[in-house]
Amino acid sequence: MVVYFCGIYYFLHILLIGTFRNDRDILMIGTLEAMVSIYKAYFPADTVIWQSRCKFHITFFGLKGSGGCMSERNLEEFLQETGYDSSKTLVLYDNRENLLSSRAWWIFSHYGIPPEKIKVLDGGWKHWVANGNPVVTECEEIESAKMDITENKIARIQLCAGNKLIGLGEVQTLLSERDGIFIDTRTEEEFSGQFLFGNARGGHIPGALHFEWINGIDEENNDTFKSEDQMREEFPELWENQPDLDTPIVSYCQVGIRAANVAFMLEGVCGFKNVKVYEKSMQEYLNREGMHVE
């Protein structure tokens, strides 16, 4: 099978889709919202619909409410149920402008799954359908018992929390040392404090640059990611700071979802090597006393 990757390892163009349907080395995971209830259609063959499985539907949507990342144990259980082992490549897709799939990529990567083993399908469901690729209307039931899943397989994954997600303490350290660049990926209204989003106060981290996450998505090309050249045009303020590729960059939003999308773009498209997501983001920062805002 021939697979073409964009960037270094991070995301996948829709090429030779027919081979995917018969290739058991690829496991496609839908990180979906309305698709399950509205479209009632899925990718064919070896496909797992992450959020249509009740347990993980709750876990993933809990991220939006709590800003907390699923635990290593929950992720291991999920992978075990899907039949994943370290020989497979995960391909993530969504129906939300790559928003949820890039967030899921960031979580998997945080827990140690290497970039050559996890991809985001560029443009997701929209790009897939627009290119005339096949879908099915019934999702094949996946039963762990029928897949000969063993503890040895899951052990070889060796999930271990890394440093792609950071907390308030690390944010405070970077701010006090004036080290790194903070990027606010929310709307202009949230960034300026006009819209509180339920927080105790409005505003943003002092000195943060503003780049709304949707501006990294090419809506005229089926919601695919923009290129590095396009990103430089959309977000010149970042490059005006003359960061080298190892400069610490912290992306944040309200609860870490939009932030992960931009972090994925900065690492996977633009080549930055030291990108973090402030996991609890403004849901935590703007509701803590003593935290400075602008």
mmCIF file of C-alpha atoms in Angstrom:
data_model
loop_
_atom_site.group_PDB
_atom_site.id
_atom_site.type_symbol
_atom_site.label_atom_id
_atom_site.label_comp_id
_atom_site.label_asym_id
_atom_site.label_seq_id
_atom_site.Cartn_x
_atom_site.Cartn_y
_atom_site.Cartn_z
ATOM 1 C CA MET A 1 0.000 0.000 0.000
ATOM 2 C CA VAL A 2 1.244 3.489 -0.849
ATOM 3 C CA VAL A 3 0.471 6.234 1.644
ATOM 4 C CA TYR A 4 1.417 9.881 1.171
ATOM 5 C CA PHE A 5 1.910 11.975 4.276
ATOM 6 C CA CYS A 6 1.788 15.741 4.494
ATOM 7 C CA GLY A 7 4.309 17.441 6.742
ATOM 8 C CA ILE A 8 6.565 15.063 8.628
ATOM 9 C CA TYR A 9 4.236 12.378 9.965
ATOM 10 C CA TYR A 10 1.154 14.088 11.168
ATOM 11 C CA PHE A 11 -1.734 14.014 8.768
ATOM 12 C CA LEU A 12 -2.944 12.040 5.835
ATOM 13 C CA HIS A 13 -4.355 13.036 2.471
ATOM 14 C CA ILE A 14 -7.181 11.048 0.906
ATOM 15 C CA LEU A 15 -5.264 8.878 -1.558
ATOM 16 C CA LEU A 16 -5.809 5.246 -2.512
ATOM 17 C CA ILE A 17 -8.778 5.037 -0.138
ATOM 18 C CA GLY A 18 -9.791 1.682 -1.569
ATOM 19 C CA THR A 19 -6.704 0.071 -0.085
ATOM 20 C CA PHE A 20 -7.586 1.410 3.357
ATOM 21 C CA ARG A 21 -10.823 -0.559 3.418
ATOM 22 C CA ASN A 22 -8.960 -3.838 3.099
ATOM 23 C CA ASP A 23 -5.876 -3.019 5.113
ATOM 24 C CA ARG A 24 -6.077 -4.339 8.670
ATOM 25 C CA ASP A 25 -2.955 -2.424 9.629
ATOM 26 C CA ILE A 26 -5.040 0.761 9.659
ATOM 27 C CA LEU A 27 -7.692 1.481 12.288
ATOM 28 C CA MET A 28 -9.899 4.482 11.538
ATOM 29 C CA ILE A 29 -11.461 6.194 14.548
ATOM 30 C CA GLY A 30 -14.259 8.736 14.233
ATOM 31 C CA THR A 31 -14.116 11.472 16.869
ATOM 32 C CA LEU A 32 -17.613 12.599 16.060
ATOM 33 C CA GLU A 33 -20.472 14.740 17.235
ATOM 34 C CA ALA A 34 -23.669 15.080 15.221
ATOM 35 C CA MET A 35 -22.661 12.569 12.563
ATOM 36 C CA VAL A 36 -23.815 9.608 14.611
ATOM 37 C CA SER A 37 -27.353 10.919 15.072
ATOM 38 C CA ILE A 38 -27.804 12.951 11.876
ATOM 39 C CA TYR A 39 -25.955 11.285 9.031
ATOM 40 C CA LYS A 40 -26.204 7.659 10.168
ATOM 41 C CA ALA A 41 -23.348 6.902 7.813
ATOM 42 C CA TYR A 42 -19.785 5.824 8.465
ATOM 43 C CA PHE A 43 -16.540 4.840 6.842
ATOM 44 C CA PRO A 44 -16.535 1.245 5.581
ATOM 45 C CA ALA A 45 -14.838 -1.833 6.981
ATOM 46 C CA ASP A 46 -12.359 -1.566 9.836
ATOM 47 C CA THR A 47 -13.836 1.552 11.394
ATOM 48 C CA VAL A 48 -14.526 2.437 15.009
ATOM 49 C CA ILE A 49 -16.905 5.266 15.846
ATOM 50 C CA TRP A 50 -15.348 6.568 19.050
ATOM 51 C CA GLN A 51 -18.161 8.728 20.369
ATOM 52 C CA SER A 52 -20.970 6.400 19.319
ATOM 53 C CA ARG A 53 -19.753 3.974 21.976
ATOM 54 C CA CYS A 54 -21.493 5.215 25.092
ATOM 55 C CA LYS A 55 -18.594 4.910 27.519
ATOM 56 C CA PHE A 56 -16.234 6.927 25.382
ATOM 57 C CA HIS A 57 -18.893 9.335 24.214
ATOM 58 C CA ILE A 58 -19.211 10.392 27.839
ATOM 59 C CA THR A 59 -15.452 10.506 28.359
ATOM 60 C CA PHE A 60 -14.751 12.664 25.328
ATOM 61 C CA PHE A 61 -17.568 15.128 25.888
ATOM 62 C CA GLY A 62 -16.502 15.364 29.513
ATOM 63 C CA LEU A 63 -13.360 17.036 28.202
ATOM 64 C CA LYS A 64 -15.438 19.987 27.136
ATOM 65 C CA GLY A 65 -17.028 20.420 30.530
ATOM 66 C CA SER A 66 -14.114 19.711 32.822
ATOM 67 C CA GLY A 67 -11.062 20.467 30.740
ATOM 68 C CA GLY A 68 -9.625 17.198 32.009
ATOM 69 C CA CYS A 69 -7.836 14.684 29.835
ATOM 70 C CA MET A 70 -8.903 11.043 29.817
ATOM 71 C CA SER A 71 -6.638 8.876 31.953
ATOM 72 C CA GLU A 72 -4.028 6.427 30.701
ATOM 73 C CA ARG A 73 -6.206 3.576 31.950
ATOM 74 C CA ASN A 74 -9.296 4.801 30.083
ATOM 75 C CA LEU A 75 -7.321 5.211 26.895
ATOM 76 C CA GLU A 76 -5.795 1.757 27.249
ATOM 77 C CA GLU A 77 -9.276 0.278 27.765
ATOM 78 C CA PHE A 78 -10.563 2.100 24.714
ATOM 79 C CA LEU A 79 -7.704 0.897 22.525
ATOM 80 C CA GLN A 80 -8.155 -2.623 23.810
ATOM 81 C CA GLU A 81 -11.839 -2.581 22.837
ATOM 82 C CA THR A 82 -11.009 -1.385 19.322
ATOM 83 C CA GLY A 83 -8.530 -4.187 18.716
ATOM 84 C CA TYR A 84 -5.586 -1.822 18.498
ATOM 85 C CA ASP A 85 -2.052 -3.072 18.907
ATOM 86 C CA SER A 86 1.296 -1.435 18.262
ATOM 87 C CA SER A 87 1.447 -2.782 14.702
ATOM 88 C CA LYS A 88 -1.576 -0.704 13.649
ATOM 89 C CA THR A 89 -1.715 2.886 12.486
ATOM 90 C CA LEU A 90 -4.558 4.976 13.907
ATOM 91 C CA VAL A 91 -6.285 7.341 11.481
ATOM 92 C CA LEU A 92 -8.519 9.898 13.205
ATOM 93 C CA TYR A 93 -11.307 11.802 11.486
ATOM 94 C CA ASP A 94 -14.207 14.049 12.454
ATOM 95 C CA ASN A 95 -17.000 16.197 11.060
ATOM 96 C CA ARG A 96 -15.861 19.404 12.788
ATOM 97 C CA GLU A 97 -13.125 21.046 10.681
ATOM 98 C CA ASN A 98 -10.463 18.692 12.093
ATOM 99 C CA LEU A 99 -11.187 20.103 15.553
ATOM 100 C CA LEU A 100 -11.946 16.900 17.456
ATOM 101 C CA SER A 101 -9.584 14.636 15.543
ATOM 102 C CA SER A 102 -6.620 16.925 16.199
ATOM 103 C CA ARG A 103 -7.585 17.051 19.886
ATOM 104 C CA ALA A 104 -7.703 13.251 19.975
ATOM 105 C CA TRP A 105 -4.339 13.136 18.172
ATOM 106 C CA TRP A 106 -2.861 15.375 20.846
ATOM 107 C CA ILE A 107 -4.135 13.094 23.620
ATOM 108 C CA PHE A 108 -2.847 9.920 21.969
ATOM 109 C CA SER A 109 0.495 11.605 21.326
ATOM 110 C CA HIS A 110 0.660 12.888 24.907
ATOM 111 C CA TYR A 111 0.370 9.302 26.101
ATOM 112 C CA GLY A 112 3.243 8.155 23.949
ATOM 113 C CA ILE A 113 1.836 6.788 20.701
ATOM 114 C CA PRO A 114 4.500 7.783 18.127
ATOM 115 C CA PRO A 115 3.590 10.134 15.259
ATOM 116 C CA GLU A 116 4.285 7.497 12.618
ATOM 117 C CA LYS A 117 1.482 5.431 14.192
ATOM 118 C CA ILE A 118 -1.217 8.087 14.427
ATOM 119 C CA LYS A 119 -2.616 10.404 11.751
ATOM 120 C CA VAL A 120 -5.407 12.900 11.247
ATOM 121 C CA LEU A 121 -7.336 12.427 8.009
ATOM 122 C CA ASP A 122 -7.065 15.904 6.499
ATOM 123 C CA GLY A 123 -10.521 17.382 5.971
ATOM 124 C CA GLY A 124 -12.185 14.475 7.727
ATOM 125 C CA TRP A 125 -15.693 13.361 6.835
ATOM 126 C CA LYS A 126 -16.458 16.407 4.677
ATOM 127 C CA HIS A 127 -13.399 15.951 2.457
ATOM 128 C CA TRP A 128 -13.960 12.187 2.279
ATOM 129 C CA VAL A 129 -17.546 12.559 1.032
ATOM 130 C CA ALA A 130 -16.734 15.486 -1.281
ATOM 131 C CA ASN A 131 -14.185 13.302 -3.057
ATOM 132 C CA GLY A 132 -16.788 10.630 -3.772
ATOM 133 C CA ASN A 133 -15.461 8.026 -1.366
ATOM 134 C CA PRO A 134 -17.745 5.240 -0.085
ATOM 135 C CA VAL A 135 -19.625 5.252 3.209
ATOM 136 C CA VAL A 136 -21.742 2.652 4.967
ATOM 137 C CA THR A 137 -24.948 3.184 6.919
ATOM 138 C CA GLU A 138 -24.365 0.557 9.589
ATOM 139 C CA CYS A 139 -21.360 0.456 11.875
ATOM 140 C CA GLU A 140 -19.971 -3.043 12.245
ATOM 141 C CA GLU A 141 -20.163 -4.194 15.855
ATOM 142 C CA ILE A 142 -16.734 -4.644 17.345
ATOM 143 C CA GLU A 143 -16.440 -7.182 20.110
ATOM 144 C CA SER A 144 -13.244 -7.453 22.109
ATOM 145 C CA ALA A 145 -13.702 -11.174 22.628
ATOM 146 C CA LYS A 146 -13.739 -11.861 18.897
ATOM 147 C CA MET A 147 -10.538 -9.984 18.277
ATOM 148 C CA ASP A 148 -8.253 -12.094 20.426
ATOM 149 C CA ILE A 149 -7.161 -9.074 22.415
ATOM 150 C CA THR A 150 -4.509 -9.996 24.950
ATOM 151 C CA GLU A 151 -2.851 -8.143 27.769
ATOM 152 C CA ASN A 152 0.443 -8.601 25.963
ATOM 153 C CA LYS A 153 -0.791 -6.549 23.039
ATOM 154 C CA ILE A 154 -1.906 -3.645 25.161
ATOM 155 C CA ALA A 155 1.291 -3.846 27.206
ATOM 156 C CA ARG A 156 3.359 -3.306 24.071
ATOM 157 C CA ILE A 157 1.655 0.067 23.598
ATOM 158 C CA GLN A 158 3.254 1.212 26.871
ATOM 159 C CA LEU A 159 1.141 4.305 27.393
ATOM 160 C CA CYS A 160 2.783 6.875 29.607
ATOM 161 C CA ALA A 161 1.792 10.488 30.195
ATOM 162 C CA GLY A 162 4.191 12.876 28.507
ATOM 163 C CA ASN A 163 4.529 16.648 28.404
ATOM 164 C CA LYS A 164 2.247 17.767 25.594
ATOM 165 C CA LEU A 165 -0.395 18.840 28.124
ATOM 166 C CA ILE A 166 0.635 21.234 30.876
ATOM 167 C CA GLY A 167 -1.033 22.673 33.957
ATOM 168 C CA LEU A 168 -1.279 26.003 35.708
ATOM 169 C CA GLY A 169 2.013 25.580 37.563
ATOM 170 C CA GLU A 170 3.998 25.249 34.354
ATOM 171 C CA VAL A 171 2.119 28.189 32.865
ATOM 172 C CA GLN A 172 3.052 30.349 35.854
ATOM 173 C CA THR A 173 6.696 29.303 35.567
ATOM 174 C CA LEU A 174 6.861 30.239 31.893
ATOM 175 C CA LEU A 175 5.196 33.579 32.614
ATOM 176 C CA SER A 176 7.512 34.426 35.507
ATOM 177 C CA GLU A 177 10.585 33.506 33.474
ATOM 178 C CA ARG A 178 9.226 35.321 30.400
ATOM 179 C CA ASP A 179 10.021 32.199 28.474
ATOM 180 C CA GLY A 180 7.975 31.107 25.500
ATOM 181 C CA ILE A 181 5.017 32.330 23.489
ATOM 182 C CA PHE A 182 1.376 32.016 24.533
ATOM 183 C CA ILE A 183 -1.282 31.739 21.839
ATOM 184 C CA ASP A 184 -4.963 32.340 22.582
ATOM 185 C CA THR A 185 -7.040 30.339 20.090
ATOM 186 C CA ARG A 186 -10.479 31.601 21.146
ATOM 187 C CA THR A 187 -12.718 34.106 19.384
ATOM 188 C CA GLU A 188 -11.898 37.809 19.376
ATOM 189 C CA GLU A 189 -14.806 38.399 21.789
ATOM 190 C CA GLU A 190 -13.394 35.892 24.268
ATOM 191 C CA PHE A 191 -9.846 37.197 23.879
ATOM 192 C CA SER A 192 -10.892 40.805 24.534
ATOM 193 C CA GLY A 193 -13.114 39.871 27.472
ATOM 194 C CA GLN A 194 -16.379 40.921 25.827
ATOM 195 C CA PHE A 195 -17.691 37.352 26.079
ATOM 196 C CA LEU A 196 -17.052 35.634 29.409
ATOM 197 C CA PHE A 197 -18.049 32.082 28.406
ATOM 198 C CA GLY A 198 -19.290 31.537 31.969
ATOM 199 C CA ASN A 199 -15.976 32.533 33.543
ATOM 200 C CA ALA A 200 -15.710 34.788 36.584
ATOM 201 C CA ARG A 201 -13.967 37.428 34.470
ATOM 202 C CA GLY A 202 -12.809 38.036 30.930
ATOM 203 C CA GLY A 203 -9.543 38.686 29.176
ATOM 204 C CA HIS A 204 -6.448 36.734 28.262
ATOM 205 C CA ILE A 205 -3.017 35.750 29.560
ATOM 206 C CA PRO A 206 -0.720 38.816 29.556
ATOM 207 C CA GLY A 207 1.304 39.067 26.374
ATOM 208 C CA ALA A 208 -0.564 36.292 24.589
ATOM 209 C CA LEU A 209 -0.913 36.428 20.826
ATOM 210 C CA HIS A 210 -4.352 35.889 19.341
ATOM 211 C CA PHE A 211 -5.083 33.387 16.583
ATOM 212 C CA GLU A 212 -8.597 32.005 16.326
ATOM 213 C CA TRP A 213 -8.325 28.306 15.554
ATOM 214 C CA ILE A 214 -10.730 28.319 12.589
ATOM 215 C CA ASN A 215 -8.353 30.604 10.675
ATOM 216 C CA GLY A 216 -6.019 27.644 10.241
ATOM 217 C CA ILE A 217 -8.693 25.708 8.353
ATOM 218 C CA ASP A 218 -9.216 26.074 4.602
ATOM 219 C CA GLU A 219 -13.006 26.189 4.464
ATOM 220 C CA GLU A 220 -12.925 26.592 0.677
ATOM 221 C CA ASN A 221 -11.123 23.257 0.354
ATOM 222 C CA ASN A 222 -13.425 20.979 2.362
ATOM 223 C CA ASP A 223 -12.045 22.048 5.761
ATOM 224 C CA THR A 224 -8.514 20.801 5.154
ATOM 225 C CA PHE A 225 -5.563 22.283 7.027
ATOM 226 C CA LYS A 226 -3.910 25.370 5.597
ATOM 227 C CA SER A 227 -0.283 25.158 4.523
ATOM 228 C CA GLU A 228 2.670 26.678 6.367
ATOM 229 C CA ASP A 229 2.792 29.539 3.845
ATOM 230 C CA GLN A 230 -0.893 30.218 4.436
ATOM 231 C CA MET A 231 -0.336 30.093 8.191
ATOM 232 C CA ARG A 232 2.444 32.668 7.889
ATOM 233 C CA GLU A 233 0.016 34.940 6.049
ATOM 234 C CA GLU A 234 -2.800 34.353 8.544
ATOM 235 C CA PHE A 235 -0.647 34.646 11.656
ATOM 236 C CA PRO A 236 2.328 36.938 10.902
ATOM 237 C CA GLU A 237 2.532 38.003 14.558
ATOM 238 C CA LEU A 238 3.978 34.622 15.480
ATOM 239 C CA TRP A 239 6.838 34.800 13.013
ATOM 240 C CA GLU A 240 7.447 38.469 13.833
ATOM 241 C CA ASN A 241 8.498 37.212 17.269
ATOM 242 C CA GLN A 242 11.267 35.316 15.420
ATOM 243 C CA PRO A 243 10.865 32.059 17.330
ATOM 244 C CA ASP A 244 13.192 29.203 16.530
ATOM 245 C CA LEU A 245 11.688 25.739 16.205
ATOM 246 C CA ASP A 246 12.563 24.872 19.829
ATOM 247 C CA THR A 247 10.932 27.946 21.374
ATOM 248 C CA PRO A 248 8.315 26.933 23.973
ATOM 249 C CA ILE A 249 4.855 27.657 22.591
ATOM 250 C CA VAL A 250 1.736 27.238 24.729
ATOM 251 C CA SER A 251 -1.653 27.112 23.056
ATOM 252 C CA TYR A 252 -4.824 27.628 25.089
ATOM 253 C CA CYS A 253 -8.566 28.228 24.700
ATOM 254 C CA GLN A 254 -11.440 27.574 27.129
ATOM 255 C CA VAL A 255 -10.941 23.865 27.868
ATOM 256 C CA GLY A 256 -8.118 22.699 25.592
ATOM 257 C CA ILE A 257 -10.033 21.583 22.491
ATOM 258 C CA ARG A 258 -9.441 24.481 20.101
ATOM 259 C CA ALA A 259 -5.970 24.883 21.563
ATOM 260 C CA ALA A 260 -5.057 21.334 20.542
ATOM 261 C CA ASN A 261 -6.106 22.033 16.960
ATOM 262 C CA VAL A 262 -3.737 24.999 16.699
ATOM 263 C CA ALA A 263 -0.992 23.119 18.543
ATOM 264 C CA PHE A 264 -1.346 20.304 16.026
ATOM 265 C CA MET A 265 -1.011 22.829 13.184
ATOM 266 C CA LEU A 266 2.057 24.455 14.711
ATOM 267 C CA GLU A 267 3.795 21.124 15.212
ATOM 268 C CA GLY A 268 2.545 19.122 12.248
ATOM 269 C CA VAL A 269 2.392 21.820 9.572
ATOM 270 C CA CYS A 270 4.820 24.512 10.706
ATOM 271 C CA GLY A 271 7.446 22.269 12.280
ATOM 272 C CA PHE A 272 7.687 23.727 15.786
ATOM 273 C CA LYS A 273 9.124 21.147 18.178
ATOM 274 C CA ASN A 274 8.202 22.423 21.641
ATOM 275 C CA VAL A 275 4.452 23.022 21.547
ATOM 276 C CA LYS A 276 2.243 22.500 24.601
ATOM 277 C CA VAL A 277 -1.465 22.736 25.330
ATOM 278 C CA TYR A 278 -2.578 24.356 28.571
ATOM 279 C CA GLU A 279 -5.092 21.632 29.348
ATOM 280 C CA LYS A 280 -7.628 23.384 31.579
ATOM 281 C CA SER A 281 -7.026 26.702 29.847
ATOM 282 C CA MET A 282 -9.266 29.679 30.641
ATOM 283 C CA GLN A 283 -11.814 27.571 32.467
ATOM 284 C CA GLU A 284 -9.176 27.363 35.173
ATOM 285 C CA TYR A 285 -7.119 30.527 34.671
ATOM 286 C CA LEU A 286 -9.970 33.052 34.604
ATOM 287 C CA ASN A 287 -11.630 31.503 37.637
ATOM 288 C CA ARG A 288 -8.551 31.496 39.868
ATOM 289 C CA GLU A 289 -7.959 34.479 42.106
ATOM 290 C CA GLY A 290 -4.661 36.266 41.683
ATOM 291 C CA MET A 291 -4.080 35.334 38.044
ATOM 292 C CA HIS A 292 -3.159 38.362 35.949
ATOM 293 C CA VAL A 293 -5.140 39.097 32.790
ATOM 294 C CA GLU A 294 -5.185 41.685 30.061
#
